[in-house]
Tab-separated table of C-alpha atoms and ligand atoms in Angstrom:
chain	number	residue	atom	x	y	z
B	7	MET	CA	58.950	71.243	130.039
B	8	ASN	CA	58.971	74.107	132.360
B	9	LEU	CA	60.313	77.234	130.182
B	10	MET	CA	62.795	78.498	133.173
B	11	SER	CA	64.616	74.802	132.426
B	12	ARG	CA	64.210	75.089	128.206
B	13	VAL	CA	65.625	78.559	128.595
B	14	THR	CA	68.388	77.799	130.814
B	15	ARG	CA	68.305	74.891	128.162
B	16	LEU	CA	69.032	76.163	124.945
B	17	GLY	CA	71.487	79.153	127.163
B	18	CYS	CA	73.467	76.297	127.778
B	19	ALA	CA	73.205	74.972	124.171
B	20	LEU	CA	73.836	78.356	123.140
B	21	ALA	CA	77.304	79.158	124.860
B	22	PHE	CA	78.196	75.240	123.584
B	23	CYS	CA	77.989	76.405	120.251
B	24	CYS	CA	80.497	79.852	120.960
B	25	LEU	CA	82.603	77.548	122.901
B	26	ALA	CA	82.261	74.359	120.203
B	27	LEU	CA	82.769	77.450	116.830
B	28	VAL	CA	85.533	79.160	119.236
B	29	LEU	CA	87.001	75.326	120.053
B	30	TRP	CA	87.957	74.371	116.474
B	31	GLY	CA	86.861	77.727	114.315
B	32	VAL	CA	85.031	78.949	111.748
B	33	PRO	CA	84.177	76.314	109.547
B	34	GLY	CA	83.294	74.878	112.919
B	35	THR	CA	85.436	71.463	111.753
B	36	ARG	CA	88.613	70.116	113.855
B	37	ALA	CA	91.798	69.722	111.586
B	38	LEU	CA	93.903	66.709	111.322
B	39	ASN	CA	94.980	66.312	114.925
B	40	ASN	CA	98.286	65.244	114.660
B	41	GLY	CA	99.041	68.691	116.067
B	42	LEU	CA	101.410	69.953	112.618
B	43	ALA	CA	101.509	72.993	111.071
B	44	MET	CA	99.058	74.782	113.111
B	45	THR	CA	100.938	77.899	110.474
B	46	PRO	CA	101.125	77.810	107.193
B	47	THR	CA	104.297	75.714	106.356
B	48	MET	CA	107.806	76.732	104.980
B	49	GLY	CA	110.714	74.956	102.929
B	50	TRP	CA	111.935	73.946	100.239
B	51	LEU	CA	110.601	71.517	97.648
B	52	HIS	CA	112.235	70.339	94.607
B	53	TRP	CA	109.911	70.311	91.279
B	54	GLU	CA	108.886	73.267	89.795
B	55	ARG	CA	113.178	74.385	89.597
B	56	PHE	CA	114.290	70.328	89.494
B	57	MET	CA	111.460	68.389	87.504
B	58	CYS	CA	112.420	64.877	87.216
B	59	ASN	CA	115.584	65.161	86.303
B	60	VAL	CA	117.615	62.161	86.763
B	61	ASN	CA	120.213	62.430	84.430
B	62	CYS	CA	123.204	62.757	86.936
B	63	GLN	CA	125.988	61.396	84.751
B	64	GLU	CA	125.890	64.804	81.972
B	65	GLU	CA	123.814	66.879	84.737
B	66	PRO	CA	126.060	66.200	88.279
B	67	ASP	CA	124.465	69.834	89.887
B	68	SER	CA	120.723	69.100	88.829
B	69	CYS	CA	119.718	66.114	88.718
B	70	ILE	CA	117.722	64.097	91.305
B	71	SER	CA	119.442	63.007	94.023
B	72	GLU	CA	121.604	62.955	97.198
B	73	LYS	CA	124.148	65.217	96.340
B	74	LEU	CA	121.397	68.039	95.248
B	75	PHE	CA	119.668	67.544	98.835
B	76	LEU	CA	122.727	67.747	101.354
B	77	GLN	CA	124.067	70.702	99.354
B	78	MET	CA	120.153	72.019	99.864
B	79	ALA	CA	121.152	71.125	102.757
B	80	ASP	CA	123.885	73.066	104.464
B	81	LEU	CA	122.478	76.302	102.653
B	82	MET	CA	119.065	76.749	104.362
B	83	VAL	CA	121.124	76.680	107.384
B	84	SER	CA	124.487	78.482	106.799
B	85	ASP	CA	122.168	81.084	104.086
B	86	GLY	CA	119.692	82.085	106.922
B	87	TRP	CA	116.666	79.919	104.885
B	88	LYS	CA	115.967	78.056	108.093
B	89	ASP	CA	116.082	80.768	110.750
B	90	ALA	CA	113.889	83.139	108.385
B	91	GLY	CA	111.162	79.984	108.691
B	92	TYR	CA	111.816	77.130	106.192
B	93	GLN	CA	112.102	74.072	107.675
B	94	TYR	CA	111.387	70.935	105.905
B	95	LEU	CA	113.393	70.177	103.180
B	96	CYS	CA	111.197	67.783	100.200
B	97	ILE	CA	111.793	65.089	97.791
B	98	ASP	CA	109.423	65.192	95.180
B	99	ASP	CA	108.434	62.519	92.164
B	100	CYS	CA	111.485	60.642	91.061
B	101	TRP	CA	113.492	59.550	94.578
B	102	MET	CA	112.745	56.088	94.146
B	103	ALA	CA	113.740	52.840	92.518
B	104	PRO	CA	111.730	51.831	89.240
B	105	GLN	CA	110.550	48.230	91.718
B	106	ARG	CA	109.322	47.925	95.064
B	107	ASP	CA	112.021	45.916	97.514
B	108	SER	CA	111.928	42.084	97.653
B	109	LYS	CA	109.151	42.420	100.931
B	110	GLY	CA	107.229	45.006	99.004
B	111	ARG	CA	108.952	48.150	100.391
B	112	LEU	CA	109.681	51.505	98.452
B	113	GLN	CA	113.760	52.215	97.934
B	114	ALA	CA	115.137	55.744	96.785
B	115	ASP	CA	117.476	54.812	92.974
B	116	SER	CA	120.421	53.628	94.317
B	117	ASN	CA	122.685	54.967	92.282
B	118	ARG	CA	121.179	58.653	92.986
B	119	PHE	CA	120.031	58.203	96.466
B	120	PRO	CA	123.520	55.676	97.105
B	121	ASN	CA	123.115	56.112	101.380
B	122	GLY	CA	119.136	55.758	101.259
B	123	ILE	CA	116.370	58.354	102.639
B	124	ARG	CA	117.941	57.037	105.841
B	125	HIS	CA	121.207	57.986	105.853
B	126	LEU	CA	119.437	62.057	104.182
B	127	ALA	CA	116.854	62.602	106.888
B	128	ASP	CA	119.481	61.193	109.771
B	129	PHE	CA	122.143	64.297	107.714
B	130	VAL	CA	118.733	66.795	107.198
B	131	HIS	CA	117.964	66.543	111.616
B	132	SER	CA	121.642	67.071	112.407
B	133	LYS	CA	121.069	70.345	110.588
B	134	GLY	CA	117.954	70.444	112.774
B	135	LEU	CA	115.437	70.625	109.850
B	136	LYS	CA	112.619	68.124	108.804
B	137	LEU	CA	112.850	65.994	105.551
B	138	GLY	CA	109.810	65.832	103.341
B	139	ILE	CA	108.969	63.092	101.326
B	140	TYR	CA	106.486	61.803	97.832
B	141	ALA	CA	104.406	59.502	96.437
B	142	ASP	CA	101.471	58.951	95.144
B	143	ALA	CA	97.440	57.370	95.806
B	144	GLY	CA	97.201	55.976	92.929
B	145	ASN	CA	98.872	52.847	90.927
B	146	LYS	CA	102.001	55.270	89.850
B	147	THR	CA	103.688	58.595	90.484
B	148	CYS	CA	102.628	61.346	87.804
B	149	ALA	CA	106.443	60.644	86.585
B	150	GLY	CA	105.427	56.314	86.547
B	151	TYR	CA	107.608	55.810	90.361
B	152	PRO	CA	105.741	52.773	91.772
B	153	GLY	CA	102.303	54.233	93.562
B	154	SER	CA	100.926	53.439	97.053
B	155	TYR	CA	97.568	51.604	96.131
B	156	GLY	CA	97.328	48.788	98.179
B	157	TYR	CA	100.628	49.566	100.292
B	158	TYR	CA	99.463	52.724	102.059
B	159	ASP	CA	100.314	51.221	105.621
B	160	ILE	CA	103.813	49.265	103.891
B	161	ASP	CA	104.834	53.072	102.463
B	162	ALA	CA	103.946	54.904	105.652
B	163	LYS	CA	105.196	52.994	108.113
B	164	THR	CA	108.985	53.231	105.793
B	165	PHE	CA	108.461	56.602	105.769
B	166	ALA	CA	108.006	56.908	109.465
B	167	ASP	CA	111.142	53.961	110.008
B	168	TRP	CA	113.218	56.186	107.877
B	169	GLY	CA	112.556	60.025	109.659
B	170	VAL	CA	110.502	61.235	107.627
B	171	ASP	CA	108.745	64.832	108.578
B	172	LEU	CA	106.130	65.459	105.898
B	173	LEU	CA	104.720	63.438	102.756
B	174	LYS	CA	103.712	65.100	99.735
B	175	PHE	CA	100.931	63.177	98.254
B	176	ASP	CA	99.938	63.248	94.345
B	177	GLY	CA	96.784	61.557	93.005
B	178	CYS	CA	97.162	60.224	89.875
B	179	TYR	CA	96.860	57.082	88.577
B	180	CYS	CA	93.560	56.789	90.952
B	181	ASP	CA	91.109	54.683	88.562
B	182	SER	CA	87.942	56.560	90.150
B	183	VAL	CA	87.055	59.639	93.195
B	184	LYS	CA	85.816	56.499	95.349
B	185	HIS	CA	89.847	54.932	94.572
B	186	LEU	CA	90.816	58.629	95.409
B	187	ALA	CA	89.374	59.641	98.082
B	188	ASP	CA	89.814	56.262	100.189
B	189	GLY	CA	94.130	56.392	98.927
B	190	TYR	CA	94.019	59.615	100.956
B	191	LYS	CA	91.941	58.639	104.131
B	192	GLN	CA	93.786	55.809	104.732
B	193	MET	CA	97.438	57.201	103.490
B	194	SER	CA	96.446	59.938	106.819
B	195	LEU	CA	95.219	56.705	108.830
B	196	ALA	CA	98.107	54.705	108.130
B	197	LEU	CA	100.782	57.985	108.893
B	198	ASN	CA	98.746	58.328	112.296
B	199	ARG	CA	99.600	55.536	113.113
B	200	THR	CA	103.331	55.299	113.318
B	201	GLY	CA	102.930	57.505	115.910
B	202	ARG	CA	105.745	59.849	114.313
B	203	SER	CA	104.565	63.118	113.784
B	204	ILE	CA	104.455	63.453	109.735
B	205	VAL	CA	103.098	66.468	108.041
B	206	TYR	CA	100.006	65.024	105.114
B	207	SER	CA	99.941	67.555	102.482
B	208	CYS	CA	97.995	66.451	99.738
B	209	GLU	CA	96.128	67.301	96.126
B	210	TRP	CA	93.344	64.875	96.574
B	211	PRO	CA	90.871	68.163	96.090
B	212	LEU	CA	92.584	69.279	92.262
B	213	TYR	CA	92.270	66.089	91.571
B	214	ALA	CA	89.008	65.875	92.408
B	215	TRP	CA	87.870	69.332	91.334
B	216	PRO	CA	87.688	67.990	87.433
B	217	PHE	CA	84.505	65.391	89.057
B	218	VAL	CA	83.253	67.066	92.265
B	219	LYS	CA	83.102	69.540	94.703
B	220	PRO	CA	85.200	69.040	96.893
B	221	ASN	CA	84.106	68.291	101.004
B	222	TYR	CA	86.566	71.383	102.431
B	223	THR	CA	85.301	69.916	106.049
B	224	GLU	CA	86.184	66.207	105.383
B	225	ILE	CA	89.345	67.078	103.730
B	226	ARG	CA	90.301	68.670	106.665
B	227	GLN	CA	90.108	66.212	109.438
B	228	TYR	CA	92.217	64.307	107.076
B	229	CYS	CA	95.536	66.855	105.774
B	230	ASN	CA	97.255	69.360	106.922
B	231	HIS	CA	97.617	71.250	103.362
B	232	TRP	CA	95.798	70.650	100.127
B	233	ARG	CA	96.813	71.665	96.664
B	234	ASN	CA	93.558	73.409	94.801
B	235	SER	CA	94.616	74.781	91.423
B	236	ALA	CA	96.887	73.685	88.971
B	237	ASP	CA	100.170	72.689	88.385
B	238	ILE	CA	102.446	76.495	88.899
B	239	TYR	CA	105.185	77.177	86.213
B	240	ASP	CA	107.816	79.917	86.264
B	241	SER	CA	105.866	82.547	84.473
B	242	TRP	CA	103.335	85.491	85.386
B	243	GLN	CA	100.593	83.747	83.548
B	244	SER	CA	100.863	80.833	85.757
B	245	VAL	CA	100.519	82.635	89.070
B	246	ARG	CA	97.589	84.916	87.849
B	247	SER	CA	95.408	82.129	87.165
B	248	ILE	CA	96.254	79.942	91.043
B	249	LEU	CA	95.477	84.260	91.753
B	250	ASP	CA	92.467	84.269	89.602
B	251	TRP	CA	90.722	80.565	90.820
B	252	THR	CA	91.523	81.154	94.070
B	253	SER	CA	89.122	85.013	93.892
B	254	SER	CA	86.651	83.043	91.989
B	255	ASN	CA	86.823	79.693	94.687
B	256	GLN	CA	87.014	82.003	97.540
B	257	GLU	CA	83.174	81.026	99.436
B	258	SER	CA	84.077	77.435	99.743
B	259	VAL	CA	88.723	77.651	100.216
B	260	VAL	CA	88.468	80.092	102.792
B	261	PRO	CA	86.225	79.072	105.461
B	262	ALA	CA	87.997	76.214	105.293
B	263	ALA	CA	91.286	77.190	106.182
B	264	GLY	CA	92.528	77.927	109.848
B	265	PRO	CA	95.035	76.127	112.372
B	266	GLY	CA	96.093	72.954	110.959
B	267	GLY	CA	94.778	72.612	107.655
B	268	TRP	CA	95.216	74.945	105.049
B	269	ASN	CA	95.057	75.479	101.418
B	270	ASP	CA	98.129	75.029	99.316
B	271	PRO	CA	98.511	77.171	96.302
B	272	ASP	CA	101.660	75.736	94.954
B	273	MET	CA	104.851	76.603	94.907
B	274	LEU	CA	106.838	79.314	95.228
B	275	VAL	CA	108.936	80.196	91.970
B	276	ILE	CA	110.806	83.655	93.210
B	277	GLY	CA	114.555	82.979	92.802
B	278	ASN	CA	114.087	81.891	88.597
B	279	PHE	CA	113.422	82.698	85.590
B	280	GLY	CA	110.022	83.971	84.914
B	281	LEU	CA	108.798	86.700	87.233
B	282	SER	CA	109.981	90.385	87.372
B	283	GLN	CA	111.180	91.564	90.450
B	284	ASP	CA	107.114	93.715	90.655
B	285	GLN	CA	105.781	89.833	89.298
B	286	GLN	CA	108.213	88.231	92.421
B	287	VAL	CA	106.702	91.003	95.287
B	288	THR	CA	102.896	90.171	94.009
B	289	GLN	CA	103.627	86.491	94.251
B	290	MET	CA	105.102	87.000	98.563
B	291	ALA	CA	102.943	89.191	98.626
B	292	LEU	CA	99.497	87.533	97.881
B	293	TRP	CA	101.187	84.011	99.030
B	294	ALA	CA	101.500	85.840	101.966
B	295	ILE	CA	97.821	87.003	102.411
B	296	MET	CA	96.064	84.081	101.656
B	297	ALA	CA	98.565	82.148	104.602
B	298	ALA	CA	99.629	79.473	101.755
B	299	PRO	CA	102.356	76.889	102.357
B	300	LEU	CA	105.573	78.952	101.644
B	301	PHE	CA	107.445	75.921	99.922
B	302	MET	CA	110.271	77.821	98.011
B	303	SER	CA	110.944	75.792	94.691
B	304	ASN	CA	114.404	77.383	93.537
B	305	ASP	CA	118.034	77.123	93.047
B	306	LEU	CA	119.817	78.196	96.748
B	307	ARG	CA	123.309	77.922	95.394
B	308	HIS	CA	122.645	80.470	92.204
B	309	ILE	CA	119.902	83.419	93.066
B	310	SER	CA	119.558	86.916	93.976
B	311	PRO	CA	120.319	88.991	96.779
B	312	GLU	CA	117.319	91.192	95.729
B	313	ALA	CA	114.296	87.200	95.499
B	314	LYS	CA	116.889	85.832	98.940
B	315	GLY	CA	115.819	89.704	100.379
B	316	LEU	CA	112.329	89.314	99.469
B	317	LEU	CA	112.041	85.527	100.863
B	318	GLN	CA	113.234	86.251	103.631
B	319	ASN	CA	111.432	89.552	104.659
B	320	LYS	CA	110.515	89.298	108.173
B	321	ASP	CA	107.371	91.477	108.124
B	322	VAL	CA	106.113	89.420	105.135
B	323	ILE	CA	106.970	85.417	106.514
B	324	ALA	CA	104.934	87.314	109.731
B	325	ILE	CA	102.267	88.020	108.115
B	326	ASN	CA	101.990	84.724	106.694
B	327	GLN	CA	102.977	82.996	109.740
B	328	ASP	CA	100.035	85.067	112.016
B	329	PRO	CA	98.539	83.377	114.500
B	330	LEU	CA	95.191	83.832	113.764
B	331	GLY	CA	95.652	81.882	111.509
B	332	LYS	CA	93.008	83.334	108.830
B	333	GLN	CA	93.153	83.367	105.162
B	334	GLY	CA	92.910	86.775	103.244
B	335	TYR	CA	90.965	87.165	100.670
B	336	ARG	CA	90.030	89.849	96.963
B	337	LEU	CA	88.052	92.379	97.989
B	338	ARG	CA	87.398	94.329	95.115
B	339	LYS	CA	88.261	94.632	91.565
B	340	ASN	CA	88.114	97.062	89.662
B	341	ASP	CA	89.920	99.075	86.275
B	342	ASN	CA	93.005	96.112	86.692
B	343	PHE	CA	93.836	97.084	90.241
B	344	GLU	CA	92.131	94.053	93.036
B	345	VAL	CA	92.666	94.100	96.561
B	346	TRP	CA	93.107	91.576	98.742
B	347	GLU	CA	93.228	91.469	102.417
B	348	ARG	CA	93.742	89.062	106.058
B	349	PRO	CA	92.696	89.383	109.423
B	350	LEU	CA	95.429	89.217	111.293
B	351	SER	CA	95.535	89.156	115.033
B	352	ASN	CA	95.390	91.781	117.357
B	353	LEU	CA	92.974	93.431	115.616
B	354	ALA	CA	95.268	94.379	112.495
B	355	TRP	CA	95.568	93.842	109.367
B	356	ALA	CA	97.713	93.121	105.714
B	357	VAL	CA	96.065	94.466	102.826
B	358	ALA	CA	96.799	94.186	99.307
B	359	VAL	CA	96.691	96.095	96.541
B	360	VAL	CA	97.329	94.305	92.992
B	361	ASN	CA	97.987	97.052	90.059
B	362	LEU	CA	97.447	93.517	86.831
B	363	GLN	CA	97.965	95.742	84.258
B	364	ASP	CA	100.812	94.488	82.280
B	365	ILE	CA	101.523	97.336	79.979
B	366	GLY	CA	102.477	101.371	80.527
B	367	GLY	CA	104.144	102.478	83.729
B	368	PRO	CA	103.092	102.412	87.419
B	369	ARG	CA	99.371	103.598	87.850
B	370	TYR	CA	98.092	105.559	91.274
B	371	TYR	CA	95.536	103.885	93.274
B	372	THR	CA	93.070	105.444	95.712
B	373	ILE	CA	92.182	103.030	99.002
B	374	PRO	CA	88.153	104.304	101.175
B	375	ILE	CA	90.216	103.163	104.681
B	376	ALA	CA	86.896	102.943	106.058
B	377	SER	CA	86.061	100.323	103.999
B	378	LEU	CA	88.835	98.019	105.009
B	379	GLY	CA	88.318	95.105	107.894
B	380	LYS	CA	84.648	95.100	107.619
B	381	GLY	CA	84.640	99.183	108.449
B	382	LEU	CA	86.740	97.912	111.625
B	383	ALA	CA	91.124	98.214	110.455
B	384	CYS	CA	91.113	101.900	111.127
B	385	ASN	CA	87.876	102.297	113.229
B	386	PRO	CA	88.886	105.103	114.106
B	387	ALA	CA	92.170	105.144	113.128
B	388	CYS	CA	95.259	103.080	112.390
B	389	LEU	CA	98.988	103.182	111.477
B	390	ILE	CA	99.451	102.161	108.346
B	391	THR	CA	103.300	100.197	107.204
B	392	GLN	CA	104.308	99.678	103.467
B	393	LEU	CA	106.138	96.293	103.825
B	394	LEU	CA	106.135	95.730	100.234
B	395	PRO	CA	107.725	97.152	97.085
B	396	VAL	CA	109.789	98.442	99.979
B	397	LYS	CA	109.129	99.252	103.733
B	398	THR	CA	107.923	102.464	104.528
B	399	LYS	CA	106.105	103.974	107.351
B	400	LEU	CA	102.495	105.480	106.407
B	401	GLY	CA	101.916	107.617	109.963
B	402	PHE	CA	97.975	107.477	111.192
B	403	TYR	CA	95.467	107.936	108.978
B	404	GLU	CA	91.648	108.281	111.027
B	405	TRP	CA	88.127	106.360	109.050
B	406	THR	CA	86.842	108.785	106.950
B	407	LYS	CA	90.091	109.571	104.577
B	408	SER	CA	91.706	107.850	101.908
B	409	LEU	CA	95.396	106.669	101.002
B	410	LYS	CA	97.026	106.760	97.724
B	411	THR	CA	99.212	104.652	96.556
B	412	GLN	CA	101.602	103.774	92.912
B	413	ILE	CA	102.028	100.661	91.941
B	414	ASN	CA	104.214	99.634	89.145
B	415	PRO	CA	102.331	97.205	86.503
B	416	THR	CA	102.206	93.601	87.431
B	417	GLY	CA	103.430	95.056	91.215
B	418	THR	CA	101.725	95.282	94.588
B	419	VAL	CA	101.449	96.892	97.772
B	420	LEU	CA	101.904	94.953	100.475
B	421	LEU	CA	100.603	97.443	103.903
B	422	ARG	CA	99.697	96.010	107.543
B	423	LEU	CA	97.758	98.518	109.014
B	424	GLU	CA	97.956	98.676	112.859
B	425	SER	CA	94.462	99.556	115.421
B	426	ALA	CA	95.592	102.863	116.850
B	427	SER	CA	93.840	101.567	119.688
B	428	LYS	CA	95.693	98.309	120.174
B	429	ILE	CA	98.892	100.510	119.533
B	430	ALA	CA	97.293	102.852	122.808
B	431	SER	CA	96.840	100.153	125.075
B	432	LYS	CA	99.787	99.028	124.216
B	433	SER	CA	101.600	101.959	124.848
B	434	SER	CA	99.571	102.548	128.473
B	435	LEU	CA	100.647	99.865	129.835
L	16	GAL	C1	102.302	66.989	89.641
L	16	GAL	C2	101.936	67.712	91.191
L	16	GAL	C3	103.419	68.542	90.694
L	16	GAL	C4	104.716	67.149	91.074
L	16	GAL	C5	104.962	66.553	90.137
L	16	GAL	C6	105.697	65.503	90.267
L	16	GAL	O1	100.532	66.159	90.013
L	16	GAL	O2	100.743	68.727	91.168
L	16	GAL	O3	102.991	69.062	92.053
L	16	GAL	O4	104.684	66.569	91.891
L	16	GAL	O5	103.315	66.056	90.054
L	16	GAL	O6	105.146	64.177	89.008
């Protein structure tokens, strides 16, 4: 084989690799090809706030029932949540009847969901929303209701027949890691076979980690998003532990994220009881940086204007939904501060500075501009806007300068950096 053909062949091979990298994203693995979750999914999920409350006798307004979801659906539209991007209204565990029906199909608890799930789906769709539901790869759900082991095709078909748009698939009561993996793969394929577009939200890596290091290349091919770490609770300690887990494992998880497949750090607990205003700002800012699915779990009937304003903040949601689809990461940690950054489209960057100290007052932190965005974010200069806790135009910063900012204890300052060259090219148009 002469050199020329070797050179041209090499040239072609290189061109093909570049194309592959562009087409299939940095991880080089194709996502679940159902065309869904091109940006992180947004919606409302009942678990953290309402858990498995099935006592409708004594608590008719907060038990897991058709009534709860009809009320949330109304508010998602009337109070601007849908317009802000929160489109999926999701049922978690504890919706089922204790037994399958005579044909082996899952069925909703007839007292709490007297008209069934199809009826609820029709109502939700009439509001321009989408309906999510929950099941489990094992013999039982985590709360002990019928599991889908051995029923993957029946359950997928049932969900499609009901008009379900998202399935949260849990991993309790699996006999082995193999059972776990097979269950997640089989349900993914079963959903595809229904021909209905159903977002597939997995917990596969969460259950695998104690036994094997999850293969995110494989998980990404079967799931649209996946939980890695423990359940979130309505507390600062819980939010911190999820941030620590993510930053400690960012080498493995960050490359796996991209259009069609996302790491899921669990629900937003903003609007509940456990987080201070500053800690709520930290969760919203970091969930945006982490390109996390945004599933609120709160009571939309009773939510403070501050929490609503934060959850509907268009600038922060724009970072979460950025079309470049890159997950951010922790850049540095020092003196009880953490700096996280996320590359955005149009050479822009998002930067979050977190003051982890939960003693004393607000503290100052100075960021050398050249250290951001791999030295590219502000080269030669950039326009910096503070988005949280309050929106403030901070102005143009040259590459050689530093930015000094003040952050409340357990609070976060979220910044957006627009490259000066991009701004100049836009204004010369
Ligand atoms: C857990 C899951 C929670 C919730 C719960 C329901 O395993 O991580 O998000 O779904 O089960 O029982």
